[in-house]
PDB file of N, CA and C in Angstrom:
ATOM      1  N   MET A1467      12.085  97.411  58.493  1.00 58.00           N
ATOM      2  CA  MET A1467      13.517  97.132  58.486  1.00 58.00           C
ATOM      3  C   MET A1467      14.182  98.057  57.489  1.00 58.00           C
ATOM      4  N   THR A1468      15.318  98.562  57.887  1.00 66.00           N
ATOM      5  CA  THR A1468      16.093  99.448  57.024  1.00 66.00           C
ATOM      6  C   THR A1468      17.368  98.734  56.573  1.00 66.00           C
ATOM      7  N   ILE A1469      18.093  99.361  55.681  1.00 67.00           N
ATOM      8  CA  ILE A1469      19.364  98.790  55.232  1.00 67.00           C
ATOM      9  C   ILE A1469      20.343  98.692  56.397  1.00 67.00           C
ATOM     10  N   ASP A1470      20.264  99.636  57.335  1.00 74.00           N
ATOM     11  CA  ASP A1470      21.125  99.564  58.523  1.00 74.00           C
ATOM     12  C   ASP A1470      20.784  98.339  59.365  1.00 74.00           C
ATOM     13  N   ASP A1471      19.499  98.043  59.480  1.00 72.00           N
ATOM     14  CA  ASP A1471      19.072  96.838  60.203  1.00 72.00           C
ATOM     15  C   ASP A1471      19.610  95.595  59.511  1.00 72.00           C
ATOM     16  N   LEU A1472      19.583  95.623  58.193  1.00 68.00           N
ATOM     17  CA  LEU A1472      20.093  94.494  57.417  1.00 68.00           C
ATOM     18  C   LEU A1472      21.573  94.292  57.663  1.00 68.00           C
ATOM     19  N   MET A1473      22.310  95.384  57.695  1.00 71.00           N
ATOM     20  CA  MET A1473      23.757  95.289  57.933  1.00 71.00           C
ATOM     21  C   MET A1473      24.043  94.747  59.332  1.00 71.00           C
ATOM     22  N   LYS A1474      23.229  95.124  60.310  1.00 77.00           N
ATOM     23  CA  LYS A1474      23.411  94.603  61.667  1.00 77.00           C
ATOM     24  C   LYS A1474      23.058  93.122  61.736  1.00 77.00           C
ATOM     25  N   ALA A1475      22.028  92.723  60.998  1.00 72.00           N
ATOM     26  CA  ALA A1475      21.586  91.333  61.022  1.00 72.00           C
ATOM     27  C   ALA A1475      22.539  90.415  60.261  1.00 72.00           C
ATOM     28  N   ALA A1476      23.238  90.976  59.283  1.00 72.00           N
ATOM     29  CA  ALA A1476      24.173  90.182  58.475  1.00 72.00           C
ATOM     30  C   ALA A1476      25.506  90.924  58.372  1.00 72.00           C
ATOM     31  N   PRO A1477      26.249  90.989  59.482  1.00 76.00           N
ATOM     32  CA  PRO A1477      27.484  91.786  59.482  1.00 76.00           C
ATOM     33  C   PRO A1477      28.568  91.256  58.550  1.00 76.00           C
ATOM     34  N   ASP A1478      28.504  89.998  58.169  1.00 81.00           N
ATOM     35  CA  ASP A1478      29.538  89.407  57.316  1.00 81.00           C
ATOM     36  C   ASP A1478      29.197  89.484  55.833  1.00 81.00           C
ATOM     37  N   ILE A1479      28.193  90.264  55.486  1.00 79.00           N
ATOM     38  CA  ILE A1479      27.776  90.353  54.091  1.00 79.00           C
ATOM     39  C   ILE A1479      28.897  90.991  53.260  1.00 79.00           C
ATOM     40  N   SER A1480      29.085  90.483  52.063  1.00 83.00           N
ATOM     41  CA  SER A1480      30.183  90.971  51.221  1.00 83.00           C
ATOM     42  C   SER A1480      29.913  92.413  50.773  1.00 83.00           C
ATOM     43  N   PRO A1481      30.983  93.144  50.481  1.00 82.00           N
ATOM     44  CA  PRO A1481      30.807  94.532  50.007  1.00 82.00           C
ATOM     45  C   PRO A1481      29.981  94.613  48.719  1.00 82.00           C
ATOM     46  N   GLU A1482      30.122  93.616  47.832  1.00 83.00           N
ATOM     47  CA  GLU A1482      29.361  93.603  46.581  1.00 83.00           C
ATOM     48  C   GLU A1482      27.867  93.456  46.860  1.00 83.00           C
ATOM     49  N   LYS A1483      27.538  92.542  47.756  1.00 83.00           N
ATOM     50  CA  LYS A1483      26.133  92.354  48.111  1.00 83.00           C
ATOM     51  C   LYS A1483      25.584  93.589  48.810  1.00 83.00           C
ATOM     52  N   LEU A1484      26.372  94.146  49.683  1.00 79.00           N
ATOM     53  CA  LEU A1484      25.928  95.324  50.423  1.00 79.00           C
ATOM     54  C   LEU A1484      25.672  96.493  49.468  1.00 79.00           C
ATOM     55  N   ALA A1485      26.559  96.706  48.525  1.00 79.00           N
ATOM     56  CA  ALA A1485      26.366  97.779  47.543  1.00 79.00           C
ATOM     57  C   ALA A1485      25.104  97.530  46.722  1.00 79.00           C
ATOM     58  N   PHE A1486      24.896  96.279  46.332  1.00 79.00           N
ATOM     59  CA  PHE A1486      23.704  95.917  45.569  1.00 79.00           C
ATOM     60  C   PHE A1486      22.448  96.201  46.392  1.00 79.00           C
ATOM     61  N   LEU A1487      22.460  95.790  47.655  1.00 75.00           N
ATOM     62  CA  LEU A1487      21.292  95.983  48.511  1.00 75.00           C
ATOM     63  C   LEU A1487      21.025  97.453  48.802  1.00 75.00           C
ATOM     64  N   LYS A1488      22.081  98.234  48.961  1.00 74.00           N
ATOM     65  CA  LYS A1488      21.886  99.670  49.184  1.00 74.00           C
ATOM     66  C   LYS A1488      21.227 100.311  47.970  1.00 74.00           C
ATOM     67  N   ALA A1489      21.683  99.939  46.793  1.00 73.00           N
ATOM     68  CA  ALA A1489      21.073 100.474  45.570  1.00 73.00           C
ATOM     69  C   ALA A1489      19.625 100.017  45.467  1.00 73.00           C
ATOM     70  N   PHE A1490      19.385  98.770  45.812  1.00 70.00           N
ATOM     71  CA  PHE A1490      18.033  98.227  45.757  1.00 70.00           C
ATOM     72  C   PHE A1490      17.127  98.916  46.768  1.00 70.00           C
ATOM     73  N   ALA A1491      17.655  99.172  47.959  1.00 68.00           N
ATOM     74  CA  ALA A1491      16.857  99.799  49.016  1.00 68.00           C
ATOM     75  C   ALA A1491      16.480 101.232  48.659  1.00 68.00           C
ATOM     76  N   SER A1492      17.249 101.856  47.787  1.00 70.00           N
ATOM     77  CA  SER A1492      16.942 103.238  47.410  1.00 70.00           C
ATOM     78  C   SER A1492      15.841 103.323  46.361  1.00 70.00           C
ATOM     79  N   MET A1493      15.446 102.182  45.805  1.00 66.00           N
ATOM     80  CA  MET A1493      14.362 102.163  44.823  1.00 66.00           C
ATOM     81  C   MET A1493      13.045 102.438  45.543  1.00 66.00           C
ATOM     82  N   PRO A1494      12.068 103.019  44.838  1.00 64.00           N
ATOM     83  CA  PRO A1494      10.760 103.223  45.470  1.00 64.00           C
ATOM     84  C   PRO A1494      10.152 101.890  45.883  1.00 64.00           C
ATOM     85  N   ALA A1495       9.607 101.845  47.067  1.00 61.00           N
ATOM     86  CA  ALA A1495       9.025 100.605  47.593  1.00 61.00           C
ATOM     87  C   ALA A1495       7.703 100.299  46.899  1.00 61.00           C
ATOM     88  N   GLY A1496       7.434  99.023  46.733  1.00 57.00           N
ATOM     89  CA  GLY A1496       6.150  98.605  46.180  1.00 57.00           C
ATOM     90  C   GLY A1496       5.027  98.949  47.138  1.00 57.00           C
ATOM     91  N   SER A1497       3.905  99.339  46.591  1.00 62.00           N
ATOM     92  CA  SER A1497       2.781  99.745  47.429  1.00 62.00           C
ATOM     93  C   SER A1497       1.872  98.583  47.789  1.00 62.00           C
ATOM     94  N   ASN A1498       2.042  97.459  47.111  1.00 68.00           N
ATOM     95  CA  ASN A1498       1.245  96.271  47.425  1.00 68.00           C
ATOM     96  C   ASN A1498       2.082  95.031  47.131  1.00 68.00           C
ATOM     97  N   SER A1499       1.522  93.871  47.412  1.00 69.00           N
ATOM     98  CA  SER A1499       2.286  92.631  47.278  1.00 69.00           C
ATOM     99  C   SER A1499       2.682  92.365  45.825  1.00 69.00           C
ATOM    100  N   GLN A1500       1.823  92.684  44.874  1.00 75.00           N
ATOM    101  CA  GLN A1500       2.155  92.445  43.468  1.00 75.00           C
ATOM    102  C   GLN A1500       3.316  93.332  43.027  1.00 75.00           C
ATOM    103  N   ALA A1501       3.283  94.594  43.418  1.00 74.00           N
ATOM    104  CA  ALA A1501       4.373  95.504  43.065  1.00 74.00           C
ATOM    105  C   ALA A1501       5.669  95.058  43.719  1.00 74.00           C
ATOM    106  N   MET A1502       5.601  94.624  44.971  1.00 69.00           N
ATOM    107  CA  MET A1502       6.788  94.171  45.691  1.00 69.00           C
ATOM    108  C   MET A1502       7.372  92.927  45.030  1.00 69.00           C
ATOM    109  N   LEU A1503       6.512  92.000  44.597  1.00 72.00           N
ATOM    110  CA  LEU A1503       7.004  90.781  43.953  1.00 72.00           C
ATOM    111  C   LEU A1503       7.642  91.100  42.601  1.00 72.00           C
ATOM    112  N   ARG A1504       7.091  92.065  41.865  1.00 78.00           N
ATOM    113  CA  ARG A1504       7.726  92.497  40.607  1.00 78.00           C
ATOM    114  C   ARG A1504       9.099  93.090  40.897  1.00 78.00           C
ATOM    115  N   GLN A1505       9.168  93.883  41.945  1.00 75.00           N
ATOM    116  CA  GLN A1505      10.434  94.499  42.326  1.00 75.00           C
ATOM    117  C   GLN A1505      11.447  93.430  42.725  1.00 75.00           C
ATOM    118  N   LEU A1506      11.006  92.428  43.457  1.00 73.00           N
ATOM    119  CA  LEU A1506      11.887  91.338  43.867  1.00 73.00           C
ATOM    120  C   LEU A1506      12.384  90.556  42.651  1.00 73.00           C
ATOM    121  N   THR A1507      11.512  90.328  41.691  1.00 79.00           N
ATOM    122  CA  THR A1507      11.904  89.624  40.472  1.00 79.00           C
ATOM    123  C   THR A1507      12.969  90.410  39.713  1.00 79.00           C
ATOM    124  N   GLN A1508      12.788  91.723  39.615  1.00 81.00           N
ATOM    125  CA  GLN A1508      13.790  92.563  38.971  1.00 81.00           C
ATOM    126  C   GLN A1508      15.117  92.476  39.718  1.00 81.00           C
ATOM    127  N   CYS A1509      15.043  92.477  41.031  1.00 77.00           N
ATOM    128  CA  CYS A1509      16.239  92.384  41.866  1.00 77.00           C
ATOM    129  C   CYS A1509      16.967  91.072  41.594  1.00 77.00           C
ATOM    130  N   GLN A1510      16.231  89.982  41.525  1.00 78.00           N
ATOM    131  CA  GLN A1510      16.840  88.677  41.287  1.00 78.00           C
ATOM    132  C   GLN A1510      17.527  88.631  39.926  1.00 78.00           C
ATOM    133  N   LYS A1511      16.882  89.179  38.918  1.00 86.00           N
ATOM    134  CA  LYS A1511      17.472  89.181  37.575  1.00 86.00           C
ATOM    135  C   LYS A1511      18.757  90.001  37.554  1.00 86.00           C
ATOM    136  N   GLN A1512      18.716  91.162  38.188  1.00 84.00           N
ATOM    137  CA  GLN A1512      19.907  92.007  38.221  1.00 84.00           C
ATOM    138  C   GLN A1512      21.031  91.326  38.995  1.00 84.00           C
ATOM    139  N   ALA A1513      20.709  90.693  40.103  1.00 85.00           N
ATOM    140  CA  ALA A1513      21.726  89.988  40.888  1.00 85.00           C
ATOM    141  C   ALA A1513      22.359  88.874  40.060  1.00 85.00           C
ATOM    142  N   GLN A1514      21.547  88.142  39.302  1.00 87.00           N
ATOM    143  CA  GLN A1514      22.084  87.090  38.453  1.00 87.00           C
ATOM    144  C   GLN A1514      23.017  87.668  37.403  1.00 87.00           C
ATOM    145  N   GLN A1515      22.635  88.805  36.810  1.00 91.00           N
ATOM    146  CA  GLN A1515      23.482  89.430  35.802  1.00 91.00           C
ATOM    147  C   GLN A1515      24.811  89.857  36.393  1.00 91.00           C
ATOM    148  N   GLU A1516      24.805  90.252  37.657  1.00 87.00           N
ATOM    149  CA  GLU A1516      26.023  90.699  38.331  1.00 87.00           C
ATOM    150  C   GLU A1516      26.726  89.550  39.063  1.00 87.00           C
ATOM    151  N   ASN A1517      26.198  88.331  38.872  1.00 90.00           N
ATOM    152  CA  ASN A1517      26.752  87.128  39.486  1.00 90.00           C
ATOM    153  C   ASN A1517      26.785  87.222  41.017  1.00 90.00           C
ATOM    154  N   ILE A1518      25.727  87.775  41.576  1.00 88.00           N
ATOM    155  CA  ILE A1518      25.582  87.876  43.028  1.00 88.00           C
ATOM    156  C   ILE A1518      24.572  86.829  43.470  1.00 88.00           C
ATOM    157  N   ARG A1519      24.970  86.026  44.433  1.00 86.00           N
ATOM    158  CA  ARG A1519      24.099  84.972  44.962  1.00 86.00           C
ATOM    159  C   ARG A1519      23.845  85.250  46.441  1.00 86.00           C
ATOM    160  N   PHE A1520      22.588  85.229  46.833  1.00 82.00           N
ATOM    161  CA  PHE A1520      22.224  85.458  48.223  1.00 82.00           C
ATOM    162  C   PHE A1520      21.918  84.140  48.905  1.00 82.00           C
ATOM    163  N   THR A1521      22.357  84.015  50.148  1.00 82.00           N
ATOM    164  CA  THR A1521      22.042  82.833  50.940  1.00 82.00           C
ATOM    165  C   THR A1521      20.555  82.878  51.300  1.00 82.00           C
ATOM    166  N   PRO A1522      19.980  81.763  51.707  1.00 80.00           N
ATOM    167  CA  PRO A1522      18.580  81.782  52.136  1.00 80.00           C
ATOM    168  C   PRO A1522      18.322  82.795  53.260  1.00 80.00           C
ATOM    169  N   ASP A1523      19.245  82.911  54.205  1.00 78.00           N
ATOM    170  CA  ASP A1523      19.067  83.886  55.288  1.00 78.00           C
ATOM    171  C   ASP A1523      19.093  85.316  54.748  1.00 78.00           C
ATOM    172  N   GLU A1524      20.001  85.579  53.808  1.00 78.00           N
ATOM    173  CA  GLU A1524      20.069  86.912  53.203  1.00 78.00           C
ATOM    174  C   GLU A1524      18.799  87.201  52.407  1.00 78.00           C
ATOM    175  N   GLN A1525      18.268  86.180  51.742  1.00 79.00           N
ATOM    176  CA  GLN A1525      17.018  86.349  51.007  1.00 79.00           C
ATOM    177  C   GLN A1525      15.876  86.691  51.955  1.00 79.00           C
ATOM    178  N   ASP A1526      15.827  86.022  53.096  1.00 79.00           N
ATOM    179  CA  ASP A1526      14.791  86.317  54.087  1.00 79.00           C
ATOM    180  C   ASP A1526      14.902  87.758  54.585  1.00 79.00           C
ATOM    181  N   LEU A1527      16.122  88.214  54.818  1.00 76.00           N
ATOM    182  CA  LEU A1527      16.327  89.594  55.257  1.00 76.00           C
ATOM    183  C   LEU A1527      15.889  90.576  54.171  1.00 76.00           C
ATOM    184  N   LEU A1528      16.161  90.239  52.929  1.00 75.00           N
ATOM    185  CA  LEU A1528      15.761  91.092  51.818  1.00 75.00           C
ATOM    186  C   LEU A1528      14.233  91.196  51.751  1.00 75.00           C
ATOM    187  N   ILE A1529      13.557  90.090  51.939  1.00 77.00           N
ATOM    188  CA  ILE A1529      12.086  90.094  51.945  1.00 77.00           C
ATOM    189  C   ILE A1529      11.575  90.965  53.082  1.00 77.00           C
ATOM    190  N   GLN A1530      12.193  90.867  54.235  1.00 78.00           N
ATOM    191  CA  GLN A1530      11.784  91.712  55.364  1.00 78.00           C
ATOM    192  C   GLN A1530      11.950  93.187  55.025  1.00 78.00           C
ATOM    193  N   LEU A1531      13.039  93.507  54.374  1.00 74.00           N
ATOM    194  CA  LEU A1531      13.295  94.882  53.967  1.00 74.00           C
ATOM    195  C   LEU A1531      12.224  95.359  52.983  1.00 74.00           C
ATOM    196  N   LEU A1532      11.890  94.507  52.029  1.00 73.00           N
ATOM    197  CA  LEU A1532      10.917  94.876  51.008  1.00 73.00           C
ATOM    198  C   LEU A1532       9.497  95.000  51.539  1.00 73.00           C
ATOM    199  N   THR A1533       9.168  94.195  52.515  1.00 77.00           N
ATOM    200  CA  THR A1533       7.781  94.172  53.003  1.00 77.00           C
ATOM    201  C   THR A1533       7.558  95.080  54.203  1.00 77.00           C
ATOM    202  N   ALA A1534       8.560  95.806  54.607  1.00 75.00           N
ATOM    203  CA  ALA A1534       8.464  96.617  55.824  1.00 75.00           C
ATOM    204  C   ALA A1534       7.292  97.589  55.800  1.00 75.00           C
ATOM    205  N   ASN A1535       6.945  98.130  54.643  1.00 75.00           N
ATOM    206  CA  ASN A1535       5.891  99.134  54.572  1.00 75.00           C
ATOM    207  C   ASN A1535       4.557  98.600  54.063  1.00 75.00           C
ATOM    208  N   LEU A1536       4.463  97.296  53.892  1.00 77.00           N
ATOM    209  CA  LEU A1536       3.210  96.709  53.436  1.00 77.00           C
ATOM    210  C   LEU A1536       2.263  96.494  54.609  1.00 77.00           C
ATOM    211  N   SER A1537       0.989  96.440  54.295  1.00 82.00           N
ATOM    212  CA  SER A1537      -0.009  96.146  55.328  1.00 82.00           C
ATOM    213  C   SER A1537       0.152  94.684  55.756  1.00 82.00           C
ATOM    214  N   PRO A1538      -0.374  94.323  56.921  1.00 87.00           N
ATOM    215  CA  PRO A1538      -0.287  92.918  57.359  1.00 87.00           C
ATOM    216  C   PRO A1538      -0.885  91.946  56.340  1.00 87.00           C
ATOM    217  N   ALA A1539      -1.978  92.331  55.704  1.00 87.00           N
ATOM    218  CA  ALA A1539      -2.595  91.451  54.701  1.00 87.00           C
ATOM    219  C   ALA A1539      -1.683  91.276  53.485  1.00 87.00           C
ATOM    220  N   GLU A1540      -1.070  92.362  53.041  1.00 82.00           N
ATOM    221  CA  GLU A1540      -0.162  92.280  51.902  1.00 82.00           C
ATOM    222  C   GLU A1540       1.089  91.476  52.264  1.00 82.00           C
ATOM    223  N   LYS A1541       1.589  91.645  53.484  1.00 83.00           N
ATOM    224  CA  LYS A1541       2.747  90.856  53.935  1.00 83.00           C
ATOM    225  C   LYS A1541       2.407  89.374  53.930  1.00 83.00           C
ATOM    226  N   ALA A1542       1.197  89.050  54.369  1.00 86.00           N
ATOM    227  CA  ALA A1542       0.764  87.646  54.397  1.00 86.00           C
ATOM    228  C   ALA A1542       0.750  87.065  52.983  1.00 86.00           C
ATOM    229  N   LYS A1543       0.293  87.847  52.009  1.00 83.00           N
ATOM    230  CA  LYS A1543       0.290  87.383  50.619  1.00 83.00           C
ATOM    231  C   LYS A1543       1.711  87.096  50.144  1.00 83.00           C
ATOM    232  N   VAL A1544       2.612  88.019  50.436  1.00 79.00           N
ATOM    233  CA  VAL A1544       4.009  87.847  50.024  1.00 79.00           C
ATOM    234  C   VAL A1544       4.609  86.622  50.698  1.00 79.00           C
ATOM    235  N   ASN A1545       4.379  86.478  51.991  1.00 81.00           N
ATOM    236  CA  ASN A1545       4.913  85.325  52.720  1.00 81.00           C
ATOM    237  C   ASN A1545       4.373  84.019  52.153  1.00 81.00           C
ATOM    238  N   HIS A1546       3.112  84.012  51.763  1.00 85.00           N
ATOM    239  CA  HIS A1546       2.515  82.811  51.179  1.00 85.00           C
ATOM    240  C   HIS A1546       3.200  82.468  49.854  1.00 85.00           C
ATOM    241  N   VAL A1547       3.382  83.466  49.000  1.00 81.00           N
ATOM    242  CA  VAL A1547       4.042  83.240  47.715  1.00 81.00           C
ATOM    243  C   VAL A1547       5.474  82.763  47.928  1.00 81.00           C
ATOM    244  N   MET A1548       6.179  83.375  48.868  1.00 79.00           N
ATOM    245  CA  MET A1548       7.566  82.978  49.128  1.00 79.00           C
ATOM    246  C   MET A1548       7.641  81.548  49.661  1.00 79.00           C
ATOM    247  N   THR A1549       6.701  81.166  50.492  1.00 83.00           N
ATOM    248  CA  THR A1549       6.661  79.792  50.998  1.00 83.00           C
ATOM    249  C   THR A1549       6.454  78.816  49.848  1.00 83.00           C
ATOM    250  N   LEU A1550       5.551  79.149  48.947  1.00 82.00           N
ATOM    251  CA  LEU A1550       5.324  78.283  47.782  1.00 82.00           C
ATOM    252  C   LEU A1550       6.557  78.187  46.908  1.00 82.00           C
ATOM    253  N   LEU A1551       7.236  79.314  46.707  1.00 77.00           N
ATOM    254  CA  LEU A1551       8.459  79.296  45.896  1.00 77.00           C
ATOM    255  C   LEU A1551       9.543  78.437  46.536  1.00 77.00           C
ATOM    256  N   LYS A1552       9.686  78.545  47.848  1.00 76.00           N
ATOM    257  CA  LYS A1552      10.700  77.739  48.544  1.00 76.00           C
ATOM    258  C   LYS A1552      10.387  76.255  48.417  1.00 76.00           C
ATOM    259  N   MET A1553       9.107  75.916  48.451  1.00 81.00           N
ATOM    260  CA  MET A1553       8.718  74.509  48.326  1.00 81.00           C
ATOM    261  C   MET A1553       9.057  73.960  46.949  1.00 81.00           C
ATOM    262  N   THR A1554       8.922  74.788  45.929  1.00 80.00           N
ATOM    263  CA  THR A1554       9.208  74.319  44.561  1.00 80.00           C
ATOM    264  C   THR A1554      10.703  74.238  44.295  1.00 80.00           C
ATOM    265  N   GLN A1555      11.510  74.924  45.081  1.00 68.00           N
ATOM    266  CA  GLN A1555      12.956  74.912  44.890  1.00 68.00           C
ATOM    267  C   GLN A1555      13.630  73.712  45.552  1.00 68.00           C
ATOM    268  N   LYS A1556      12.928  72.997  46.366  1.00 59.00           N
ATOM    269  CA  LYS A1556      13.528  71.850  47.063  1.00 59.00           C
ATOM    270  C   LYS A1556      13.617  70.650  46.176  1.00 59.00           C
TER     271      LYS A1556
END
């Protein structure tokens, strides 16, 4: 998934979020699930500092964008961690 795919999937995304995501998408991609999760954590901290809040659907799209270049096994690890995180947030 590319940033263009993200824009098509979420056409109503705010300009602030879109600018944030474009900057984030230009960062080097993580080569494995641990690197990707560190990158996601950095993204979350920066978004909080900029007072940007993503909806659950936008978060899912962001994960898809981040995991696009991971192997199926690494994607499975990320999906497992994200499922656990969602369970703890309820």
